[in-house]
Coordinates of C-alpha atoms and ligand atoms in Angstrom, one line a residue:
M1 CA -7.6 -74.4 -46.4
G2 CA -4.3 -74.5 -44.9
V3 CA -1.5 -76.3 -46.1
I4 CA 0.6 -79.3 -44.7
E5 CA 4.0 -79.7 -45.3
L6 CA 4.7 -83.4 -46.2
P7 CA 8.4 -84.4 -45.2
Y8 CA 10.4 -85.9 -48.1
T9 CA 11.9 -89.3 -46.9
S10 CA 13.9 -91.6 -48.1
D11 CA 11.6 -94.0 -49.0
I12 CA 9.5 -91.0 -50.5
A13 CA 12.9 -90.5 -52.9
A14 CA 12.6 -94.1 -53.9
E15 CA 9.5 -93.8 -54.4
T16 CA 9.2 -91.0 -56.7
D17 CA 12.4 -90.3 -58.4
P18 CA 11.3 -92.3 -61.9
I19 CA 8.5 -89.6 -61.5
F20 CA 11.1 -86.6 -61.7
A21 CA 13.2 -87.9 -64.2
R22 CA 9.8 -87.0 -66.8
V23 CA 10.1 -83.8 -65.5
E24 CA 13.4 -83.1 -65.0
N25 CA 13.8 -80.5 -67.5
V26 CA 10.7 -78.4 -66.1
I27 CA 10.9 -78.8 -62.2
P28 CA 14.2 -77.8 -61.0
R29 CA 15.4 -80.8 -58.8
V30 CA 16.0 -78.5 -56.0
E31 CA 11.7 -78.4 -55.5
W32 CA 11.6 -81.3 -56.0
P33 CA 11.4 -82.1 -51.9
I34 CA 7.9 -79.9 -51.8
H35 CA 6.3 -81.6 -54.3
A36 CA 7.9 -85.5 -54.4
P37 CA 5.8 -86.3 -50.9
Y38 CA 2.2 -85.2 -52.1
V39 CA 3.1 -86.4 -55.3
A40 CA 3.7 -89.9 -54.3
A41 CA 0.1 -89.5 -51.3
I42 CA -1.9 -88.5 -54.5
N43 CA -1.5 -91.9 -56.7
R44 CA -1.6 -93.9 -53.4
L45 CA -5.6 -92.5 -52.6
K46 CA -6.0 -92.4 -56.4
A47 CA -5.7 -96.3 -56.8
E48 CA -7.3 -96.7 -53.0
R49 CA -10.3 -94.2 -54.4
N50 CA -10.2 -96.1 -58.2
A51 CA -9.7 -92.2 -58.9
V52 CA -8.9 -90.7 -62.1
I53 CA -7.1 -87.7 -63.0
L54 CA -8.0 -85.0 -65.3
A55 CA -5.8 -82.0 -65.9
H56 CA -5.5 -79.3 -68.8
N57 CA -2.6 -77.8 -70.9
Y58 CA -3.1 -74.8 -68.6
Q59 CA -1.9 -77.0 -65.4
V60 CA 1.4 -76.2 -63.9
P61 CA 3.7 -78.2 -64.9
E62 CA 3.6 -80.4 -60.8
I63 CA 0.2 -81.6 -61.8
F64 CA 0.6 -82.1 -65.2
Y65 CA 3.5 -84.7 -65.5
T66 CA 3.3 -86.4 -62.3
V67 CA -0.4 -87.2 -61.1
A68 CA -2.5 -86.5 -64.5
D69 CA -3.6 -89.5 -66.0
I70 CA -5.3 -88.1 -69.1
V71 CA -3.9 -84.5 -70.5
G72 CA -5.8 -82.1 -73.1
D73 CA -7.6 -79.1 -73.7
S74 CA -11.7 -78.9 -73.7
L75 CA -12.5 -81.7 -75.8
A76 CA -10.0 -84.7 -75.1
L77 CA -10.7 -84.7 -71.3
A78 CA -14.9 -84.1 -72.3
I79 CA -14.1 -87.1 -74.9
Q80 CA -11.6 -88.7 -72.0
A81 CA -14.6 -87.8 -69.0
A82 CA -17.0 -90.3 -71.4
K83 CA -15.1 -92.7 -71.5
T84 CA -13.6 -93.6 -68.2
D85 CA -14.8 -96.5 -65.8
A86 CA -13.2 -95.0 -62.2
D87 CA -15.8 -93.9 -59.5
V88 CA -14.1 -90.4 -59.1
I89 CA -13.0 -87.5 -61.6
V90 CA -10.8 -85.3 -59.9
L91 CA -11.0 -82.4 -62.5
C92 CA -7.8 -79.8 -62.4
G93 CA -8.9 -77.5 -64.3
V94 CA -11.7 -75.0 -64.0
H95 CA -15.2 -75.2 -62.8
F96 CA -16.9 -75.2 -66.4
M97 CA -15.3 -78.2 -67.3
A98 CA -15.9 -80.9 -64.6
E99 CA -19.4 -79.9 -64.9
T100 CA -18.6 -81.2 -68.4
A101 CA -17.5 -84.7 -67.2
K102 CA -20.3 -84.1 -64.6
L103 CA -23.0 -84.4 -67.8
V104 CA -21.0 -86.4 -70.1
N105 CA -21.2 -89.4 -67.4
P106 CA -23.4 -88.2 -64.4
S107 CA -22.6 -91.7 -62.4
K108 CA -19.3 -90.5 -61.6
I109 CA -17.9 -88.3 -58.5
V110 CA -16.6 -85.7 -59.9
L111 CA -14.2 -83.3 -57.5
V112 CA -12.2 -80.2 -58.1
P113 CA -9.3 -79.5 -55.8
D114 CA -10.7 -75.4 -55.8
L115 CA -14.2 -74.0 -56.6
K116 CA -13.5 -70.6 -57.1
A117 CA -11.2 -71.6 -60.4
G118 CA -14.1 -69.7 -62.7
C119 CA -13.5 -68.4 -66.8
S120 CA -14.6 -65.3 -67.5
L121 CA -16.4 -66.2 -70.4
A122 CA -17.7 -68.7 -68.8
A123 CA -18.7 -65.6 -66.3
S124 CA -20.1 -63.7 -69.5
I125 CA -23.7 -65.0 -70.0
T126 CA -26.6 -66.6 -68.7
A127 CA -29.3 -68.1 -69.1
A128 CA -31.7 -65.5 -69.3
D129 CA -29.4 -63.9 -72.3
V130 CA -29.6 -66.5 -74.3
R131 CA -33.3 -66.7 -74.1
L132 CA -33.0 -62.7 -75.1
L133 CA -31.0 -64.1 -78.3
R134 CA -32.9 -66.9 -79.5
E135 CA -36.6 -64.1 -78.6
K136 CA -34.1 -61.4 -80.4
Y137 CA -33.4 -64.4 -83.6
P138 CA -36.1 -66.6 -83.6
G139 CA -35.0 -70.3 -86.2
T140 CA -31.8 -69.8 -85.5
P141 CA -29.0 -71.9 -84.8
V142 CA -27.5 -71.8 -80.4
V143 CA -23.8 -72.1 -81.0
T144 CA -21.6 -72.5 -77.5
Y145 CA -18.7 -72.6 -76.6
V146 CA -17.8 -74.9 -73.5
N147 CA -16.6 -72.2 -71.2
T148 CA -19.8 -71.7 -70.0
S149 CA -22.0 -73.1 -67.6
A150 CA -24.1 -75.9 -67.8
E151 CA -27.3 -73.5 -67.6
V152 CA -26.1 -71.5 -70.7
K153 CA -25.3 -75.0 -72.8
A154 CA -29.0 -75.9 -71.5
E155 CA -30.0 -73.3 -73.7
S156 CA -28.0 -73.9 -76.0
D157 CA -28.6 -76.3 -79.4
V158 CA -24.8 -77.9 -79.9
C159 CA -21.6 -76.7 -77.6
V160 CA -18.4 -76.8 -79.4
T161 CA -14.2 -76.1 -78.0
S162 CA -11.5 -73.8 -80.1
G163 CA -10.8 -77.2 -81.2
N164 CA -13.7 -77.8 -83.0
A165 CA -15.3 -74.9 -83.4
V166 CA -15.2 -74.2 -87.4
Q167 CA -16.6 -78.5 -88.3
I168 CA -19.1 -77.4 -86.0
V169 CA -20.6 -74.3 -87.8
E170 CA -20.1 -75.9 -90.9
A171 CA -22.3 -79.4 -90.3
L172 CA -24.5 -77.5 -89.7
H173 CA -25.8 -76.1 -92.5
A174 CA -27.3 -73.5 -91.7
P175 CA -27.2 -69.5 -93.6
R176 CA -26.5 -68.3 -89.9
V177 CA -25.4 -69.3 -86.4
I178 CA -25.5 -67.4 -82.8
F179 CA -22.3 -68.4 -81.7
L180 CA -21.7 -67.5 -77.5
P181 CA -19.9 -65.7 -75.8
D182 CA -16.2 -65.2 -77.2
E183 CA -16.1 -62.7 -79.7
Y184 CA -12.7 -63.0 -80.7
L185 CA -13.4 -66.9 -81.2
A186 CA -16.5 -66.1 -83.5
K187 CA -14.6 -64.1 -84.9
Y188 CA -12.3 -66.1 -85.7
V189 CA -14.8 -68.2 -86.8
A190 CA -17.3 -66.1 -89.0
S191 CA -13.0 -65.5 -90.8
K192 CA -13.3 -69.8 -92.0
T193 CA -16.4 -70.0 -92.7
N194 CA -19.3 -68.3 -95.1
V195 CA -22.2 -68.6 -92.5
E196 CA -23.0 -65.8 -90.7
I197 CA -22.3 -65.2 -87.3
I198 CA -23.9 -63.4 -84.8
A199 CA -21.4 -62.9 -81.6
W200 CA -21.9 -62.1 -78.4
K201 CA -19.2 -59.5 -75.8
G202 CA -17.3 -62.1 -73.6
H203 CA -14.0 -62.1 -73.5
C204 CA -10.6 -64.9 -72.1
E205 CA -9.1 -62.3 -69.8
V206 CA -6.0 -63.9 -70.1
H207 CA -5.7 -64.4 -74.2
E208 CA -7.4 -60.4 -74.5
R209 CA -4.4 -58.9 -72.9
F210 CA -2.2 -60.2 -75.7
T211 CA -1.3 -57.5 -79.2
G212 CA 0.3 -58.3 -82.8
N213 CA 2.0 -55.2 -81.9
E214 CA 3.8 -57.4 -79.1
I215 CA 4.1 -60.3 -81.9
R216 CA 6.2 -58.3 -84.4
R217 CA 8.6 -56.9 -81.5
F218 CA 9.4 -60.1 -81.2
R219 CA 10.0 -60.6 -84.5
E220 CA 12.2 -58.3 -85.2
G221 CA 14.9 -59.7 -83.0
D222 CA 14.1 -63.1 -84.2
P223 CA 12.2 -63.2 -88.7
S224 CA 12.6 -66.8 -87.9
L225 CA 10.3 -66.7 -85.3
I226 CA 7.1 -68.9 -85.6
V227 CA 3.8 -68.0 -83.7
L228 CA 1.7 -70.3 -82.0
A229 CA -1.9 -68.9 -81.6
H230 CA -5.0 -69.3 -79.1
P231 CA -7.9 -68.0 -81.3
E232 CA -9.6 -66.7 -78.1
C233 CA -6.9 -63.8 -79.1
P234 CA -8.3 -61.0 -80.3
P235 CA -7.8 -60.6 -84.0
D236 CA -5.0 -58.3 -84.8
V237 CA -2.9 -61.5 -82.7
L238 CA -4.0 -64.1 -85.1
A239 CA -3.6 -62.9 -87.9
E240 CA 0.1 -61.8 -87.0
A241 CA 0.1 -66.0 -86.2
D242 CA 1.4 -68.7 -88.3
F243 CA -0.7 -71.1 -86.5
V244 CA -4.1 -70.9 -84.7
G245 CA -5.8 -73.6 -82.6
S246 CA -6.6 -75.2 -79.8
T247 CA -4.1 -75.4 -76.9
Q248 CA -3.7 -79.5 -78.1
G249 CA -3.3 -78.3 -81.9
M250 CA -0.8 -75.8 -80.8
T251 CA 1.1 -79.7 -78.8
E252 CA 0.5 -80.7 -81.3
Y253 CA 2.1 -77.9 -84.4
V254 CA 4.9 -78.1 -81.5
G255 CA 5.1 -81.5 -82.1
E256 CA 5.5 -81.3 -86.3
L257 CA 8.5 -78.4 -85.3
A258 CA 10.3 -80.8 -83.3
Q259 CA 10.7 -82.3 -86.4
Q260 CA 13.3 -79.8 -88.1
A261 CA 16.7 -79.2 -86.7
R262 CA 16.7 -76.0 -84.5
A263 CA 12.9 -73.8 -83.8
R264 CA 11.7 -70.8 -81.5
V265 CA 7.9 -71.1 -81.1
L266 CA 6.4 -68.2 -79.4
L267 CA 3.1 -68.8 -78.0
M268 CA 0.6 -66.3 -77.7
T269 CA -1.6 -68.5 -75.2
E270 CA -0.9 -69.6 -71.3
C271 CA 2.1 -69.1 -68.6
S272 CA 2.1 -73.1 -68.1
M273 CA 1.6 -74.3 -72.0
A274 CA 4.6 -73.7 -72.6
D275 CA 6.3 -75.6 -70.0
N276 CA 3.8 -78.8 -70.5
V277 CA 5.4 -78.6 -74.3
S278 CA 8.5 -78.2 -73.5
G279 CA 8.9 -80.9 -71.4
R280 CA 7.4 -83.3 -74.3
Y281 CA 10.4 -81.1 -77.1
P282 CA 12.9 -80.2 -75.3
N283 CA 14.6 -79.3 -78.5
V284 CA 12.1 -76.6 -79.1
E285 CA 12.8 -73.2 -77.8
F286 CA 10.0 -70.9 -76.4
V287 CA 10.0 -67.9 -76.0
R288 CA 7.2 -66.9 -73.1
P289 CA 4.8 -63.9 -73.7
C290 CA 3.1 -65.2 -70.3
N291 CA -0.3 -64.2 -69.5
L292 CA -1.5 -66.4 -66.2
C293 CA -4.8 -67.7 -65.3
P294 CA -5.6 -67.2 -61.8
H295 CA -8.4 -69.4 -62.2
M296 CA -6.1 -72.4 -63.7
K297 CA -3.5 -71.5 -60.9
R298 CA -5.9 -72.0 -58.0
N299 CA -5.2 -76.3 -58.7
T300 CA -1.9 -77.3 -56.3
L301 CA -0.8 -80.2 -55.5
P302 CA -1.8 -80.2 -51.8
K303 CA -5.4 -79.4 -52.6
V304 CA -5.7 -82.4 -55.2
L305 CA -4.2 -84.3 -52.2
H306 CA -7.3 -82.8 -50.2
S307 CA -9.5 -83.4 -52.6
L308 CA -9.1 -87.5 -52.7
E309 CA -8.6 -86.5 -49.1
A310 CA -11.7 -85.2 -48.1
M311 CA -13.9 -86.1 -51.4
E312 CA -14.6 -82.4 -51.9
Y313 CA -15.1 -80.2 -53.8
E314 CA -18.0 -82.4 -55.8
V315 CA -20.1 -80.4 -58.6
T316 CA -22.7 -81.3 -59.3
V317 CA -26.0 -80.4 -62.2
P318 CA -29.4 -80.0 -61.4
P319 CA -31.3 -82.8 -63.6
D320 CA -33.8 -80.8 -65.4
V321 CA -30.8 -78.3 -66.5
A322 CA -28.3 -81.3 -67.2
E323 CA -31.0 -83.6 -69.1
R324 CA -30.9 -80.0 -71.2
A325 CA -27.2 -79.1 -71.1
R326 CA -26.4 -82.4 -72.1
R327 CA -27.8 -82.7 -74.9
A328 CA -25.8 -79.7 -76.8
V329 CA -22.7 -81.7 -75.3
D330 CA -23.8 -85.2 -77.1
R331 CA -23.8 -83.4 -80.3
M332 CA -20.5 -82.1 -80.0
L333 CA -19.0 -85.1 -79.1
S334 CA -21.3 -86.6 -82.1
Y335 CA -19.0 -84.7 -84.5
S336 CA -15.8 -85.4 -83.0
R337 CA -16.1 -88.3 -83.3
P338 CA -12.7 -89.2 -85.8
R339 CA -10.9 -87.4 -82.6
D340 CA -11.7 -90.1 -79.5
Ligands
LIG401 P1 -8.6 -75.3 -75.4 O1 -10.1 -76.1 -75.1 O2 -8.3 -75.5 -76.6 O3 -7.8 -76.2 -74.1 O4 -8.4 -74.1 -74.5 C1 -9.6 -74.1 -73.3 C2 -9.6 -73.0 -72.6 O5 -9.7 -72.2 -71.3 C3 -8.6 -72.2 -73.1 O6 -8.5 -70.6 -72.3
LIG402 FE1 -11.3 -69.0 -69.1 FE2 -9.4 -67.8 -69.9 FE3 -8.6 -69.2 -68.0 FE4 -9.0 -71.1 -70.5 S1 -7.6 -68.7 -70.2 S2 -9.9 -71.3 -68.0 S3 -11.1 -69.1 -71.1 S4 -10.1 -66.6 -68.7

């Protein structure tokens, strides 16, 4: 798709200045004339189509702060997708998040700005792999991270996100579970429960690059540094962290730190996370080792606009797969009630 540049007129400036006020400490003023015409056009079209934009915490600030109606981690987006009464859901995140939205609210049109926005974890396992694991460990519940395809979810007993994995594994009251596909999240869950965990070898291509040594080097410069890490990071990173949690968990933790006079925070997660959290808590100073998720970064304002104009790219799930996958996601949501 070629990007057509939209003009920044005085009307657009007047319409979008109040929106810029929300992002002025994360988006430089000089960049606003590029974003503002898209922001205005998207917000207008969203109303016309009765659409809602759900954006993950790793989206760029110009999507996260100016056109998104709901922002959050994978769990929050799934919960909100299930609840929305909009006709159209535009999911600014990655493909598995859009499939999850379709599963929990099948009557809606679910669109993604770029169909190629995948995920290395989702790509690491197939439905046939899960069936083989079931044969190898008969009777063992299959617990599947939402970062998977609908086909893989369809072979699973229950889904989890990084925000509820420990809680759900414990709630199953099984002596052991098959936990797919993130090896590091599986290890993290194993460290928090007495349940035996059979893991897979999937990794997040963004978080697997962080090292514990990186944290130690940053701490040499400032021993008071507070380190937050996503549980997709390798165990040596999590061992050094002061807090481990989902992207929403990290945001809430920064909110607590923001009450302190001066907090310096090292975020071991995707680049845009620090931009988005710092927009909300400008008094917290962030150290940003910053690994980029190339999939999340496929989404741009021009692509979001195109998505609403052309009503593409629609994400659907074949009915036989959807029925079984929905059971695993619904089961997760039923365990997650306290959050909504
Ligand atoms: P969260 O559910 O914590 O937002 O994580 C999703 C993800 O893809 C992290 O890499
Ligand atoms: Fe997948 Fe990692 Fe990107 Fe999250 S950050 S979408 S787990 S590749």
